[in-house]
PDB file of C-alpha atoms in Angstrom:
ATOM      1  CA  UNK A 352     120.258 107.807  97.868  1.00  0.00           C
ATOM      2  CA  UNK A 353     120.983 111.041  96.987  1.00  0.00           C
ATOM      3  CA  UNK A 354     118.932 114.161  98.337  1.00  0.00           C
ATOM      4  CA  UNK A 355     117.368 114.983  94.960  1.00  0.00           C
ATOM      5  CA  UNK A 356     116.097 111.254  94.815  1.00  0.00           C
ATOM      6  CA  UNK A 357     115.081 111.513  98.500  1.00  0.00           C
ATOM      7  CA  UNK A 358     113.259 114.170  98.058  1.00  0.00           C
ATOM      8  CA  UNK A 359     111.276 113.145  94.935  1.00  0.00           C
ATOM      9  CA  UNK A 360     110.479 109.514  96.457  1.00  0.00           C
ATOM     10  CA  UNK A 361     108.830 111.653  99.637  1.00  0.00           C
ATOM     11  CA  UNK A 362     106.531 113.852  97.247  1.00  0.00           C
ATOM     12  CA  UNK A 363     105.127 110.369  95.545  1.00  0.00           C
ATOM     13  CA  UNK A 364     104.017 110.135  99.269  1.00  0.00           C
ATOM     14  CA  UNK A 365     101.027 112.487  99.763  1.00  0.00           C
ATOM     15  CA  UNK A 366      97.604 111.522 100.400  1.00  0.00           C
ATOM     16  CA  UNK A 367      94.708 113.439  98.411  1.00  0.00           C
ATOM     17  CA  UNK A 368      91.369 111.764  99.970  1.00  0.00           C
ATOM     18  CA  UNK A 369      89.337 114.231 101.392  1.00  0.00           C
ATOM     19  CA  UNK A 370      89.500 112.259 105.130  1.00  0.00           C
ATOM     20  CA  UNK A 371      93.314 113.657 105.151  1.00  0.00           C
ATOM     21  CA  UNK A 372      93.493 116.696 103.582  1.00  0.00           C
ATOM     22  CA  UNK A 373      90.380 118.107 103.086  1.00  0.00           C
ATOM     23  CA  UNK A 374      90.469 118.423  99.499  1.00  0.00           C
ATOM     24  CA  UNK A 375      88.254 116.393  96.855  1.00  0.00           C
ATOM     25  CA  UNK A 376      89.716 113.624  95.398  1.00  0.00           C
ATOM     26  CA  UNK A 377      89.552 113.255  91.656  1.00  0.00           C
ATOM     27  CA  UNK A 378      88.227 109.775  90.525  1.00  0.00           C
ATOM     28  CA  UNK A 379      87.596 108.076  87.330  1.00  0.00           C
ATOM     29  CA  UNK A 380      83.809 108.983  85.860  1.00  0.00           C
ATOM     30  CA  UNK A 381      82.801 105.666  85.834  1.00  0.00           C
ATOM     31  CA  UNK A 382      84.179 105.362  89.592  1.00  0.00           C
ATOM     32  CA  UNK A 383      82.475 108.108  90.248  1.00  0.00           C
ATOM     33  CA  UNK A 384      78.534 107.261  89.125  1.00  0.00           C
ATOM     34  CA  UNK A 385      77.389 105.010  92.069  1.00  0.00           C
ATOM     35  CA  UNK A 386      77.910 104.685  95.447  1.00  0.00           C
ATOM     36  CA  UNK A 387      76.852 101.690  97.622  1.00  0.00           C
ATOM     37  CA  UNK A 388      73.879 101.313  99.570  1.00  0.00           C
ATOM     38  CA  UNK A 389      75.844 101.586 102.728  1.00  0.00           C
ATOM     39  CA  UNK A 390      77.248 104.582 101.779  1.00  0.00           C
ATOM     40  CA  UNK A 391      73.982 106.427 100.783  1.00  0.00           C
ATOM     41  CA  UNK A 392      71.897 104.465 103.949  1.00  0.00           C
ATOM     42  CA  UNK A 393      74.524 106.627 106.461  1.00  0.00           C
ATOM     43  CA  UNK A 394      73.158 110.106 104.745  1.00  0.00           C
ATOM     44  CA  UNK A 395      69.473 109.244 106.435  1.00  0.00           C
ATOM     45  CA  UNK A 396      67.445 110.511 103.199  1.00  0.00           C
ATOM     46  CA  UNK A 397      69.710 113.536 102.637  1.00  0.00           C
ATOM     47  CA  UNK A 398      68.028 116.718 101.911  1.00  0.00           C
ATOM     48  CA  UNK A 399      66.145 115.132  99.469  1.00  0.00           C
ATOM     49  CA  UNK A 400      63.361 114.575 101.703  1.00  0.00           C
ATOM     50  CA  UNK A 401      63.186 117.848 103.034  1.00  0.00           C
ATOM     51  CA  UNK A 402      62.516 119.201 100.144  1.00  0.00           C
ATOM     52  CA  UNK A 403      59.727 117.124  98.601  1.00  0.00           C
ATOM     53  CA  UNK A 404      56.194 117.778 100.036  1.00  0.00           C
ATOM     54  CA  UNK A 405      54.183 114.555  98.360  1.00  0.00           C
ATOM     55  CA  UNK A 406      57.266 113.070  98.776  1.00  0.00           C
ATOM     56  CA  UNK A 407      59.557 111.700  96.064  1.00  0.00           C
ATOM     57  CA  UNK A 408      59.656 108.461  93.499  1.00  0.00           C
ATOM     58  CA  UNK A 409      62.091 105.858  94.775  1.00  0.00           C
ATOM     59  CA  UNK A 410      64.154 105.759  91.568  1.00  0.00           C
ATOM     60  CA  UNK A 411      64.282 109.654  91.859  1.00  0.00           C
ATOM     61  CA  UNK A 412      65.121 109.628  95.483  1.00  0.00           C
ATOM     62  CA  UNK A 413      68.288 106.958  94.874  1.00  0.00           C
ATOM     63  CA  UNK A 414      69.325 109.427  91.745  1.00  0.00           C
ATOM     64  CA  UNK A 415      68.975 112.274  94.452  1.00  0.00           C
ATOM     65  CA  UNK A 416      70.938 110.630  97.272  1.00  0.00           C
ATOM     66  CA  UNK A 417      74.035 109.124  94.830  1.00  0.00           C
ATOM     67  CA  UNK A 418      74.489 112.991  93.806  1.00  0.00           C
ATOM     68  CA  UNK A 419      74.406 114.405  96.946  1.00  0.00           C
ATOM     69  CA  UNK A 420      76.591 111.391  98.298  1.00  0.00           C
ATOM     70  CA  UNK A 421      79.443 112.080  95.378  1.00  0.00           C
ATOM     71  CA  UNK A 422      79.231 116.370  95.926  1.00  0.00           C
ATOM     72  CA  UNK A 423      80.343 115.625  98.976  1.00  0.00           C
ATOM     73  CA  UNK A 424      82.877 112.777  98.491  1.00  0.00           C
ATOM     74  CA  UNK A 425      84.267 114.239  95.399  1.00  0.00           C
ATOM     75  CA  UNK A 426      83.012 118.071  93.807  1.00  0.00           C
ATOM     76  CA  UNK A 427      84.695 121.147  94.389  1.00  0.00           C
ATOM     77  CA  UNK A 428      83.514 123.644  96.426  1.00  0.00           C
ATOM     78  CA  UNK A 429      80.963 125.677  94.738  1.00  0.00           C
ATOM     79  CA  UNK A 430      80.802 123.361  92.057  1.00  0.00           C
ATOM     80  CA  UNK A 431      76.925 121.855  91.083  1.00  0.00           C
ATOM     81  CA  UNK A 432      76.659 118.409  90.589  1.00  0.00           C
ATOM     82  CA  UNK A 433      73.119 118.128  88.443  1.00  0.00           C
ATOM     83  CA  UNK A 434      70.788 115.074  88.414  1.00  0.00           C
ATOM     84  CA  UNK A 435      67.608 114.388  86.418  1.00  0.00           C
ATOM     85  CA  UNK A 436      64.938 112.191  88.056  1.00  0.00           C
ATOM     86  CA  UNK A 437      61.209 111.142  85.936  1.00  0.00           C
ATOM     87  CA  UNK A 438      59.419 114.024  87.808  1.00  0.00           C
ATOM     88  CA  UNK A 439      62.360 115.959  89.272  1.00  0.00           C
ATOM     89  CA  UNK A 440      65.672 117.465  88.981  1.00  0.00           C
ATOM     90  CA  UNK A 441      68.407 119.410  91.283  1.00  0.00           C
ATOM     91  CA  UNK A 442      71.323 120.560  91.867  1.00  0.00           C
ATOM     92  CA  UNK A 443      73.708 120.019  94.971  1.00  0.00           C
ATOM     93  CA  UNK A 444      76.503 122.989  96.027  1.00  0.00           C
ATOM     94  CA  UNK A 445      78.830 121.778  98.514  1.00  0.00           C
ATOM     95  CA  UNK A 446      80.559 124.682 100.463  1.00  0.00           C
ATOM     96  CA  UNK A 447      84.860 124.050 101.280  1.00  0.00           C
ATOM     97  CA  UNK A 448      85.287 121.191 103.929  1.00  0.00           C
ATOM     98  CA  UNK A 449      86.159 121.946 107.286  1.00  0.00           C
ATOM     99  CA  UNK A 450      87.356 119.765 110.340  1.00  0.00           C
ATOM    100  CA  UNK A 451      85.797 119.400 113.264  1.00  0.00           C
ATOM    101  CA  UNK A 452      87.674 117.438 115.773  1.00  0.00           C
ATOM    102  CA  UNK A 453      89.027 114.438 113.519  1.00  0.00           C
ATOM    103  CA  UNK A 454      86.080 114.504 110.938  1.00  0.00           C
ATOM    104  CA  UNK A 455      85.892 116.453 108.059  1.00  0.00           C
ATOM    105  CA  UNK A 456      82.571 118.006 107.322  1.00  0.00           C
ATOM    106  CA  UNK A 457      81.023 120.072 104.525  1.00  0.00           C
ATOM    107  CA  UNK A 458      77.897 122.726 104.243  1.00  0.00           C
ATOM    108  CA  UNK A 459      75.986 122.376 101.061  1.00  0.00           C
ATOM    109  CA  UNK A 460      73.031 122.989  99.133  1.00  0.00           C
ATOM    110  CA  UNK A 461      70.499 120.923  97.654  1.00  0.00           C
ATOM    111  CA  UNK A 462      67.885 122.413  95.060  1.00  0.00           C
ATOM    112  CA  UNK A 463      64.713 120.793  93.648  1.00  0.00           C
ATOM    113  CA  UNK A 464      62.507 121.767  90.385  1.00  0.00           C
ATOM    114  CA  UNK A 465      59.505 119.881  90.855  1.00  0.00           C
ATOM    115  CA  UNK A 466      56.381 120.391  88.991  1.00  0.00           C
ATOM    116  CA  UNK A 467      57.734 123.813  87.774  1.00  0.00           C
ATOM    117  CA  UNK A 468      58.375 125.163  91.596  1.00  0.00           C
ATOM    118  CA  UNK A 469      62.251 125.380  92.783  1.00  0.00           C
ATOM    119  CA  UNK A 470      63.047 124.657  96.450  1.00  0.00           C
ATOM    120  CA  UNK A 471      65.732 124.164  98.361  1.00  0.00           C
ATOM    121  CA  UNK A 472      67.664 123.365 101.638  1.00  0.00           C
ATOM    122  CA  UNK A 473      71.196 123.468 103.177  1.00  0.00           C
ATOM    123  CA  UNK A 474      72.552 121.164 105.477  1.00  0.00           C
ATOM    124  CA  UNK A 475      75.864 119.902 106.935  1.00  0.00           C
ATOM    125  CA  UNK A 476      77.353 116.618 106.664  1.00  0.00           C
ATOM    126  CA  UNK A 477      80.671 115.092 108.336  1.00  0.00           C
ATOM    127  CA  UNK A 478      82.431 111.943 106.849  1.00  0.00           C
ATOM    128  CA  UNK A 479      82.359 108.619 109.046  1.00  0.00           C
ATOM    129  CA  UNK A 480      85.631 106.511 109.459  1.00  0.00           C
ATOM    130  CA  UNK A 481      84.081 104.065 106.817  1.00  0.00           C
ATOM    131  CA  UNK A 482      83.583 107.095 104.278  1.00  0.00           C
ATOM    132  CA  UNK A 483      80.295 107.671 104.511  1.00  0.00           C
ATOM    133  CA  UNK A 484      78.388 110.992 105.041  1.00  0.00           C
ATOM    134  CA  UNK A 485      76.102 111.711 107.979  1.00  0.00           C
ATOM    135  CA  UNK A 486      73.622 114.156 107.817  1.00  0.00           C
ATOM    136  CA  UNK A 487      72.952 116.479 111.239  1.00  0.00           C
ATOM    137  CA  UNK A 488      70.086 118.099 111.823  1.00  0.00           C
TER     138      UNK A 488
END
């Protein structure tokens, strides 16, 4: 094999998840629109629920927690991923992804409209070895 060919089989080699090199990965819309219940369950309501006082509908809480789950699986930093609930919408900024140790975490920020008042709350999350998020506190 020549070094040319060598060369160009090693650069078909490179990972993009965000687990290895801390950059989004970009995925198919459809791939993209739902997450599984493990995956959301690891994010412990998300920011969501600090940021609804009479708390939140179900269906508008999953919409909430599947957005929040894919900014920080998939968006760009500084790039709003929007979701529209019955009663409420938002927004989620995720900040660049940094590593702590071996796991990669990201800041972010998670804004409400509900009932005509805007809220909202910034957190950090770090990705588990089965890729989901975990929120700290």
């Amino acid at each position: 094999m020549s070094g040319v060919a060598f060369s160009l089989a090693l650069a078909g080699c490179t990972s993009t998840g965000l687990n290895t090199s801390l950059a989004p990965t970009a995925l198919s819309q459809e791939t993209k629109t739902v997450a599984s219940g493990e995956l959301i369950a690891a994010l412990d309501g998300g920011l969501i629920t600090r940021l609804t006082s009479k708390g939140i509908a179900r269906g508008d809480k999953a919409i909430a927690l599947q957005k929040e789950y894919l900014a920080l699986e998939y968006t760009a930093p500084g790039e709003a991923v929007l979701w529209q609930g019955k009663a409420i919408s938002g927004s989620i900024v995720p900040s660049q992804p940094y590593r702590v140790g071996s796991q990669d975490c990201r800041q972010y920020e998670h804004t409400v409209v509900e009932g005509g008042v805007e809220s909202s709350a910034k957190g950090t999350a770090c990705r588990n070895e089965g890729g989901s998020w975990s929120l700290l506190s």
